[in-house]
JSON list of C-alpha atoms in Angstrom, two decimals:
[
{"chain": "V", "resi": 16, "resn": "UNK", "atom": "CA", "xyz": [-5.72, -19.68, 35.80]},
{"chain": "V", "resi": 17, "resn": "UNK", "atom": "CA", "xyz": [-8.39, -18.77, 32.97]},
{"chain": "V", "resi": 18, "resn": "UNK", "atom": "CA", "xyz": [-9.19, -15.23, 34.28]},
{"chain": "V", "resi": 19, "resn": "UNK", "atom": "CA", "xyz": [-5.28, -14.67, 34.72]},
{"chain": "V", "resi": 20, "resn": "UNK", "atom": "CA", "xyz": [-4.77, -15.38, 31.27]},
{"chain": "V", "resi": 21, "resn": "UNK", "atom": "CA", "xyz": [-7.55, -13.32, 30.19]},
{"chain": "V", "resi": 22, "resn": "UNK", "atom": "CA", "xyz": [-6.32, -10.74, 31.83]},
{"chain": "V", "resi": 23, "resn": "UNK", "atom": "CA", "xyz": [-3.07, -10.43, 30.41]},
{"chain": "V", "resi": 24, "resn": "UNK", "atom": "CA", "xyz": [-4.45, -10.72, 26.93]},
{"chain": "V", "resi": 25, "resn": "UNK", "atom": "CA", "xyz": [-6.21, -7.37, 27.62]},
{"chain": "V", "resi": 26, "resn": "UNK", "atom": "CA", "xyz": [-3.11, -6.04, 29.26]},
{"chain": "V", "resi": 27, "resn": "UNK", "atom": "CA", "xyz": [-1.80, -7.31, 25.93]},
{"chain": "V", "resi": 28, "resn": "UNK", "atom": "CA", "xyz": [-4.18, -6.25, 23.87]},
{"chain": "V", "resi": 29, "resn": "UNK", "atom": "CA", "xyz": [-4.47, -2.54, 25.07]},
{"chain": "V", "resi": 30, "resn": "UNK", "atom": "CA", "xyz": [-0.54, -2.29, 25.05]},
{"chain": "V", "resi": 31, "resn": "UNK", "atom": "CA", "xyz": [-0.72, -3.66, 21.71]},
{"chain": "V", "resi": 32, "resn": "UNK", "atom": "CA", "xyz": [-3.69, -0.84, 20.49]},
{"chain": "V", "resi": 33, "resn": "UNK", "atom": "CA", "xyz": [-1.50, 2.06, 22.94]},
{"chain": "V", "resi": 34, "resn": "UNK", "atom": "CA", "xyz": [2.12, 1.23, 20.70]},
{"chain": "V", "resi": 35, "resn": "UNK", "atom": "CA", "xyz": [0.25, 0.62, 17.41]},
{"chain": "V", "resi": 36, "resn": "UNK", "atom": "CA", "xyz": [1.72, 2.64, 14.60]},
{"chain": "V", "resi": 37, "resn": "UNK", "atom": "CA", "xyz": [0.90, 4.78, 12.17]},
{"chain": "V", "resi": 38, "resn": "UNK", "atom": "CA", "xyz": [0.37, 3.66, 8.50]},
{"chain": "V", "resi": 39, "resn": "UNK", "atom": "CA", "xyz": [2.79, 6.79, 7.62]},
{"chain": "V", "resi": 40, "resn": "UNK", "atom": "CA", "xyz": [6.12, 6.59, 9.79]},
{"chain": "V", "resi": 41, "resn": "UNK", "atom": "CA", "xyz": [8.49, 8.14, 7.15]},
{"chain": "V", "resi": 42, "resn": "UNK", "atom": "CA", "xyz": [10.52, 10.99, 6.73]},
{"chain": "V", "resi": 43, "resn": "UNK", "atom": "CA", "xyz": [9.66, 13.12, 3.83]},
{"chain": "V", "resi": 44, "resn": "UNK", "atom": "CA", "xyz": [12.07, 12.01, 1.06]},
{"chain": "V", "resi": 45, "resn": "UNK", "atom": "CA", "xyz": [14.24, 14.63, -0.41]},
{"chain": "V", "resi": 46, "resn": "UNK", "atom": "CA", "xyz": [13.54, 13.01, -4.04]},
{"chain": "V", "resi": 47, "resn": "UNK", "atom": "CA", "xyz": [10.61, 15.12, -6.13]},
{"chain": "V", "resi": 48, "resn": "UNK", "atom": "CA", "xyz": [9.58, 11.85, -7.40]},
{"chain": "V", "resi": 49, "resn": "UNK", "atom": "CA", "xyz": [10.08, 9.97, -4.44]},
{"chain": "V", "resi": 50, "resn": "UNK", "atom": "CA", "xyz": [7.70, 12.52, -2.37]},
{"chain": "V", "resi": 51, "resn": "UNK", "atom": "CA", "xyz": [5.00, 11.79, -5.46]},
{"chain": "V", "resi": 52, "resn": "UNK", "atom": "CA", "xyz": [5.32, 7.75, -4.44]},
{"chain": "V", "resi": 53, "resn": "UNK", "atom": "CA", "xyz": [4.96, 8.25, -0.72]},
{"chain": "V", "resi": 54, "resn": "UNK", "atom": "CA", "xyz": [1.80, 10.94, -1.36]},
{"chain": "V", "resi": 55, "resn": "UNK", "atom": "CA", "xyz": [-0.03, 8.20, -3.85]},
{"chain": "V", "resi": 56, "resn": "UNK", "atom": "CA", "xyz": [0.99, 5.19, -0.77]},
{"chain": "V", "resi": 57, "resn": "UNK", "atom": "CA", "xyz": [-0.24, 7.97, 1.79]},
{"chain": "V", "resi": 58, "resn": "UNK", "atom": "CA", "xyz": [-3.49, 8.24, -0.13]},
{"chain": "V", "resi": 59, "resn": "UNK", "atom": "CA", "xyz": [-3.65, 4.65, -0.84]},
{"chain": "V", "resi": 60, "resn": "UNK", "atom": "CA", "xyz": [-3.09, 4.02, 3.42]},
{"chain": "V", "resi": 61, "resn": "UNK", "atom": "CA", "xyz": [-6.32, 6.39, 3.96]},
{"chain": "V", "resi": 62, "resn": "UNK", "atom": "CA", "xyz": [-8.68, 5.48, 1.21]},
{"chain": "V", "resi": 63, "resn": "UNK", "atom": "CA", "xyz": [-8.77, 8.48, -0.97]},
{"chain": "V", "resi": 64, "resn": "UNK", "atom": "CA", "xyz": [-8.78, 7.15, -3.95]},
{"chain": "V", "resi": 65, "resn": "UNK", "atom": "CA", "xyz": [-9.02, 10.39, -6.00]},
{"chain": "V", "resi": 66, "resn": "UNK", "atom": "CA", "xyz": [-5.62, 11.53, -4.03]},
{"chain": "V", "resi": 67, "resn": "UNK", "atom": "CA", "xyz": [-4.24, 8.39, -5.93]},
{"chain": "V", "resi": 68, "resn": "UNK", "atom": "CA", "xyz": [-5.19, 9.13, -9.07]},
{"chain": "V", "resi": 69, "resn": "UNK", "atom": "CA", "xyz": [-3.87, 12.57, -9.23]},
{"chain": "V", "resi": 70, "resn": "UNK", "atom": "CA", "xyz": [-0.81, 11.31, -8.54]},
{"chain": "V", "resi": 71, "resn": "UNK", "atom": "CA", "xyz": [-0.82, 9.13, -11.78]},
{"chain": "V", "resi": 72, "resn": "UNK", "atom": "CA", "xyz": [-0.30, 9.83, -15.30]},
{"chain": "V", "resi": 73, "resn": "UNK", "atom": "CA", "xyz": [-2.43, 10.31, -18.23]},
{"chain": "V", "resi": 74, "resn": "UNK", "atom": "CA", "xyz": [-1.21, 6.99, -19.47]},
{"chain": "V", "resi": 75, "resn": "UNK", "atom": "CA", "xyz": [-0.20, 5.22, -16.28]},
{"chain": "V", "resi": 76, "resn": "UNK", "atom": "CA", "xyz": [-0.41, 1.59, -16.08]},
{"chain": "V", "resi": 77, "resn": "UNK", "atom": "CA", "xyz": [-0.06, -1.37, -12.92]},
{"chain": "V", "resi": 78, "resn": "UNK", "atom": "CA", "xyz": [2.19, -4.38, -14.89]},
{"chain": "V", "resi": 79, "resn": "UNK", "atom": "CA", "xyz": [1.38, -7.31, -12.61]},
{"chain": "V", "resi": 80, "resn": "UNK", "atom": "CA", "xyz": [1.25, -10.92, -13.69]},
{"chain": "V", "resi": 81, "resn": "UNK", "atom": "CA", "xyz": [-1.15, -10.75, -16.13]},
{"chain": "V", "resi": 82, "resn": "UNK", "atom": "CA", "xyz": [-2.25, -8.16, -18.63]},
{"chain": "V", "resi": 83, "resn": "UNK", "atom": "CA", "xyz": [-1.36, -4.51, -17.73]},
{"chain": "V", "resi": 84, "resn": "UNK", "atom": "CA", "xyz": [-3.70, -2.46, -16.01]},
{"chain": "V", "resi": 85, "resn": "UNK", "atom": "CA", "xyz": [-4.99, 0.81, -17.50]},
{"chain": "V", "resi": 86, "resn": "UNK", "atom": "CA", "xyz": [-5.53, 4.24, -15.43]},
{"chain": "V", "resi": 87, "resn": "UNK", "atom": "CA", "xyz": [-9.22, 3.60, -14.88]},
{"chain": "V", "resi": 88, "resn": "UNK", "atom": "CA", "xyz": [-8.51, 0.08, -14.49]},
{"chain": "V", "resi": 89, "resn": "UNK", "atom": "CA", "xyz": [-6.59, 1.11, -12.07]},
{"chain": "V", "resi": 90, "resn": "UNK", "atom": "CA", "xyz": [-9.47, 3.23, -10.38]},
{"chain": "V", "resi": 91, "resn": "UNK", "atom": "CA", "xyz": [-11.63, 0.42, -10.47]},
{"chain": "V", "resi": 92, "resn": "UNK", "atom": "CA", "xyz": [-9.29, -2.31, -8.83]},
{"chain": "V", "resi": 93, "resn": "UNK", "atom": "CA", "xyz": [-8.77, 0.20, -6.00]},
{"chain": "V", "resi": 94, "resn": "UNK", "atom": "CA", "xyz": [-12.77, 1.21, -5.80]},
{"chain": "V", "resi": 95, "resn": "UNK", "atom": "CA", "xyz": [-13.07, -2.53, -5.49]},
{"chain": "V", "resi": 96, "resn": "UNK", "atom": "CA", "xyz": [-10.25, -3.19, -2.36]},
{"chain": "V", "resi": 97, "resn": "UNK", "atom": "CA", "xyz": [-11.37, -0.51, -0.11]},
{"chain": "V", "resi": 98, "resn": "UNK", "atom": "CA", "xyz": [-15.32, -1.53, -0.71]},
{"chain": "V", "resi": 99, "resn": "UNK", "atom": "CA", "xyz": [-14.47, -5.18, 0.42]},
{"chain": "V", "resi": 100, "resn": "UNK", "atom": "CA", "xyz": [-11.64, -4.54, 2.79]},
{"chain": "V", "resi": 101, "resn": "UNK", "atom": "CA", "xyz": [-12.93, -1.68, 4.99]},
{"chain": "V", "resi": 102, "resn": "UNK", "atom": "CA", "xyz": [-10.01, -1.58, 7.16]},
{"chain": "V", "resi": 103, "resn": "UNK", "atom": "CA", "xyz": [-7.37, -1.79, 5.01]},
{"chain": "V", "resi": 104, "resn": "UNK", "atom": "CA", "xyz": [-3.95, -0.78, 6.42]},
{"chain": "V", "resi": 105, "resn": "UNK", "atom": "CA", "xyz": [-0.85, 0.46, 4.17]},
{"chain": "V", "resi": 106, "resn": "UNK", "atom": "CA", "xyz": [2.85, 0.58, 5.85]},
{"chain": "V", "resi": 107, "resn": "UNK", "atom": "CA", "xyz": [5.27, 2.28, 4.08]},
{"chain": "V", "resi": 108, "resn": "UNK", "atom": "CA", "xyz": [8.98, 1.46, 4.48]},
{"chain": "V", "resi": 109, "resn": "UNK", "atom": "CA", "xyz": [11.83, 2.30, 3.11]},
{"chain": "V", "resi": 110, "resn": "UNK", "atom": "CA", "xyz": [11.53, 4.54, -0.34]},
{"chain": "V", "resi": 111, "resn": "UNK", "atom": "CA", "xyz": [14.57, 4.81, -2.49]},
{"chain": "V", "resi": 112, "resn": "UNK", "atom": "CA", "xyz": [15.62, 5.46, -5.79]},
{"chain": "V", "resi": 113, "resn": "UNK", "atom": "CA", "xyz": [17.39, 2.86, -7.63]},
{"chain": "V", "resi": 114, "resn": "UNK", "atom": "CA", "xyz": [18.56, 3.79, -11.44]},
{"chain": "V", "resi": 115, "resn": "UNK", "atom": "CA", "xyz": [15.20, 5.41, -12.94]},
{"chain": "V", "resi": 116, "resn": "UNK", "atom": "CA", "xyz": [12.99, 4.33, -10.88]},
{"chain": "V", "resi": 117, "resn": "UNK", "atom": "CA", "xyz": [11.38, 4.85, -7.25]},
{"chain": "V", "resi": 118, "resn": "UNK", "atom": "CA", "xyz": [11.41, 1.39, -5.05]},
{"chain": "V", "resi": 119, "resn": "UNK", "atom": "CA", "xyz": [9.30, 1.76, -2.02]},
{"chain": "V", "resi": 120, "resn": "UNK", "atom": "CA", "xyz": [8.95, -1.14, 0.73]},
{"chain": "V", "resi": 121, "resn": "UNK", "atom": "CA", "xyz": [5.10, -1.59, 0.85]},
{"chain": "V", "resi": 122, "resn": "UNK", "atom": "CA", "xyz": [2.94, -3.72, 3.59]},
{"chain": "V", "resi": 123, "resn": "UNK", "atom": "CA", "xyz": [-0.84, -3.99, 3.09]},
{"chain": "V", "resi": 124, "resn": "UNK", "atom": "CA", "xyz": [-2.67, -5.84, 5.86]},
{"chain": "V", "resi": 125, "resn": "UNK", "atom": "CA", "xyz": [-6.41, -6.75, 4.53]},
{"chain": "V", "resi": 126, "resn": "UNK", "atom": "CA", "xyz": [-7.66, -9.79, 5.71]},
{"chain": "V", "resi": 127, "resn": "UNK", "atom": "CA", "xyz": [-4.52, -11.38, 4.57]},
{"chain": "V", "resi": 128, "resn": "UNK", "atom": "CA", "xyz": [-0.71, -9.46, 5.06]},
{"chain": "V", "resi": 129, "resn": "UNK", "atom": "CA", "xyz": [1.10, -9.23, 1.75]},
{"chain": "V", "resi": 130, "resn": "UNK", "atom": "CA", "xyz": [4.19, -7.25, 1.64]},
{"chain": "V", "resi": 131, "resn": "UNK", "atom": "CA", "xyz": [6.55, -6.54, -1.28]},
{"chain": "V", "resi": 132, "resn": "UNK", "atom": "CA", "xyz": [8.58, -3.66, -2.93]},
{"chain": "V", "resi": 133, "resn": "UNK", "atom": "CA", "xyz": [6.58, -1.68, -5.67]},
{"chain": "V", "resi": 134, "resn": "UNK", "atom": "CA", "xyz": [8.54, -0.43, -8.08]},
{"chain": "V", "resi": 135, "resn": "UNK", "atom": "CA", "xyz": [7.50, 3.45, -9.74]},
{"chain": "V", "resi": 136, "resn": "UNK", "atom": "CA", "xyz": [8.22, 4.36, -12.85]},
{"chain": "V", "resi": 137, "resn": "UNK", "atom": "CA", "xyz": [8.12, 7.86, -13.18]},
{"chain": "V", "resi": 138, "resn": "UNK", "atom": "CA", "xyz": [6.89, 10.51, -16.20]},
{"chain": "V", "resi": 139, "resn": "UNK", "atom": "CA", "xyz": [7.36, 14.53, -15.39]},
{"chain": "V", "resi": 140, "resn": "UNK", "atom": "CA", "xyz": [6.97, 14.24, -11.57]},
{"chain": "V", "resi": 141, "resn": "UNK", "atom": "CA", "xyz": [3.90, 11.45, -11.80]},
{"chain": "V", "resi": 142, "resn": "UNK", "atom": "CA", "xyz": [3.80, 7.53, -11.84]},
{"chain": "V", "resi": 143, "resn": "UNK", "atom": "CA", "xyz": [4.10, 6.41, -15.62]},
{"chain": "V", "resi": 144, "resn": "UNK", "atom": "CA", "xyz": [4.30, 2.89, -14.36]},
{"chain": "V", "resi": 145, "resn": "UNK", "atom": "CA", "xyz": [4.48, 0.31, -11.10]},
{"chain": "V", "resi": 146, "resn": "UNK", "atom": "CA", "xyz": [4.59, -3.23, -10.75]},
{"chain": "V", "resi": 147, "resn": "UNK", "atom": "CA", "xyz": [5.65, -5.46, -7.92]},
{"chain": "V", "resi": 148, "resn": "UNK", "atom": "CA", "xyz": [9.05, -6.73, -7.64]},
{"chain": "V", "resi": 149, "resn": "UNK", "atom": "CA", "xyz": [7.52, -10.26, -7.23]},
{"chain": "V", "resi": 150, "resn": "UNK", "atom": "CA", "xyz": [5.19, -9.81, -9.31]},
{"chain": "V", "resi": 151, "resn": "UNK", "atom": "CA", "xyz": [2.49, -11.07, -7.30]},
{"chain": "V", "resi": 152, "resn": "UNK", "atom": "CA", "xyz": [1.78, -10.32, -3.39]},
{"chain": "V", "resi": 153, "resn": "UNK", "atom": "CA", "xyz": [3.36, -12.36, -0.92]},
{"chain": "V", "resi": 154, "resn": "UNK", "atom": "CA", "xyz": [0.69, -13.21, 1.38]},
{"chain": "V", "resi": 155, "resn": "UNK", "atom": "CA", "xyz": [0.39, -13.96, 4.77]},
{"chain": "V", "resi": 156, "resn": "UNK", "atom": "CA", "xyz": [-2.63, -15.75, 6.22]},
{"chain": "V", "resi": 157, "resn": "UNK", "atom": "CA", "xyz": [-4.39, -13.11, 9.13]},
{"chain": "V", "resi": 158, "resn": "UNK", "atom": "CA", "xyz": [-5.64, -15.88, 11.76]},
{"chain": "V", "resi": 159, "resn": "UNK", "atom": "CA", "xyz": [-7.43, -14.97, 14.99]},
{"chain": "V", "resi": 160, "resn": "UNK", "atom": "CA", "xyz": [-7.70, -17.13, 18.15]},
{"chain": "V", "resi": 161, "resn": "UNK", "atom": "CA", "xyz": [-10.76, -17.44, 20.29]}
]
């Protein structure tokens, strides 16, 4: 009975690791300003940090729950996630604009799975601004069996 199930956690497992999908499933929006958003959450899904930054302006800022974070603030936060969380995984999913802004249905899977809807502000075709719609991540607990 044990090697059965073992065996069709592999047969799981290896389906699972065949269908996986990519960080980046979307169609390229038709929005200038929405494309910017999906290139800085493409960048963000493989690491480059620099490829984030250029996509932010002179004066951007994050507005979470707490004080504002500057540009290199900014840097620094990000410098900090992919250090500790090596394997960090971005989903992007749907990206639309709504009024002035750019609203883009993020999932970050760490060693926790937060998921929420940023929400760009944007400044001549860069991000002035983003926050959370929360305001805080929405976190799921990543638990392994074994």
């Amino acid at each position: 009975m044990k090697l059965a199930a073992r065996l069709t956690a592999l047969l799981v497992i290896a389906l699972l690791a065949a269908c996986q999908r990519s960080p980046i499933s979307l169609p390229a929006p038709s929005d200038a300003n929405a494309k910017v958003v999906v290139a800085f959450l493409t960048a963000y899904g493989r690491r480059d940090l620099d490829g984030m930054m250029r996509h932010l302006d002179e004066d951007a800022v994050f507005r979470g729950s707490g004080t504002p974070l500057s540009k290199p603030q900014i840097r620094a936060f990000f410098q900090a996630t992919f250090r500790k969380h090596p394997n960090l995984r971005v989903e992007i999913g749907s990206v639309k604009v709504v009024q002035d802004t750019i609203q883009a249905a993020v999932k970050v899977e760490t060693d926790v799975i937060w998921a929420d809807t940023w929400i760009f502000e944007m400044r001549n075709h860069k991000i002035h601004a983003y926050s959370l719609a929360s305001g805080r991540r929405q976190v799921t607990r990543v638990t392994s069996s074994g």
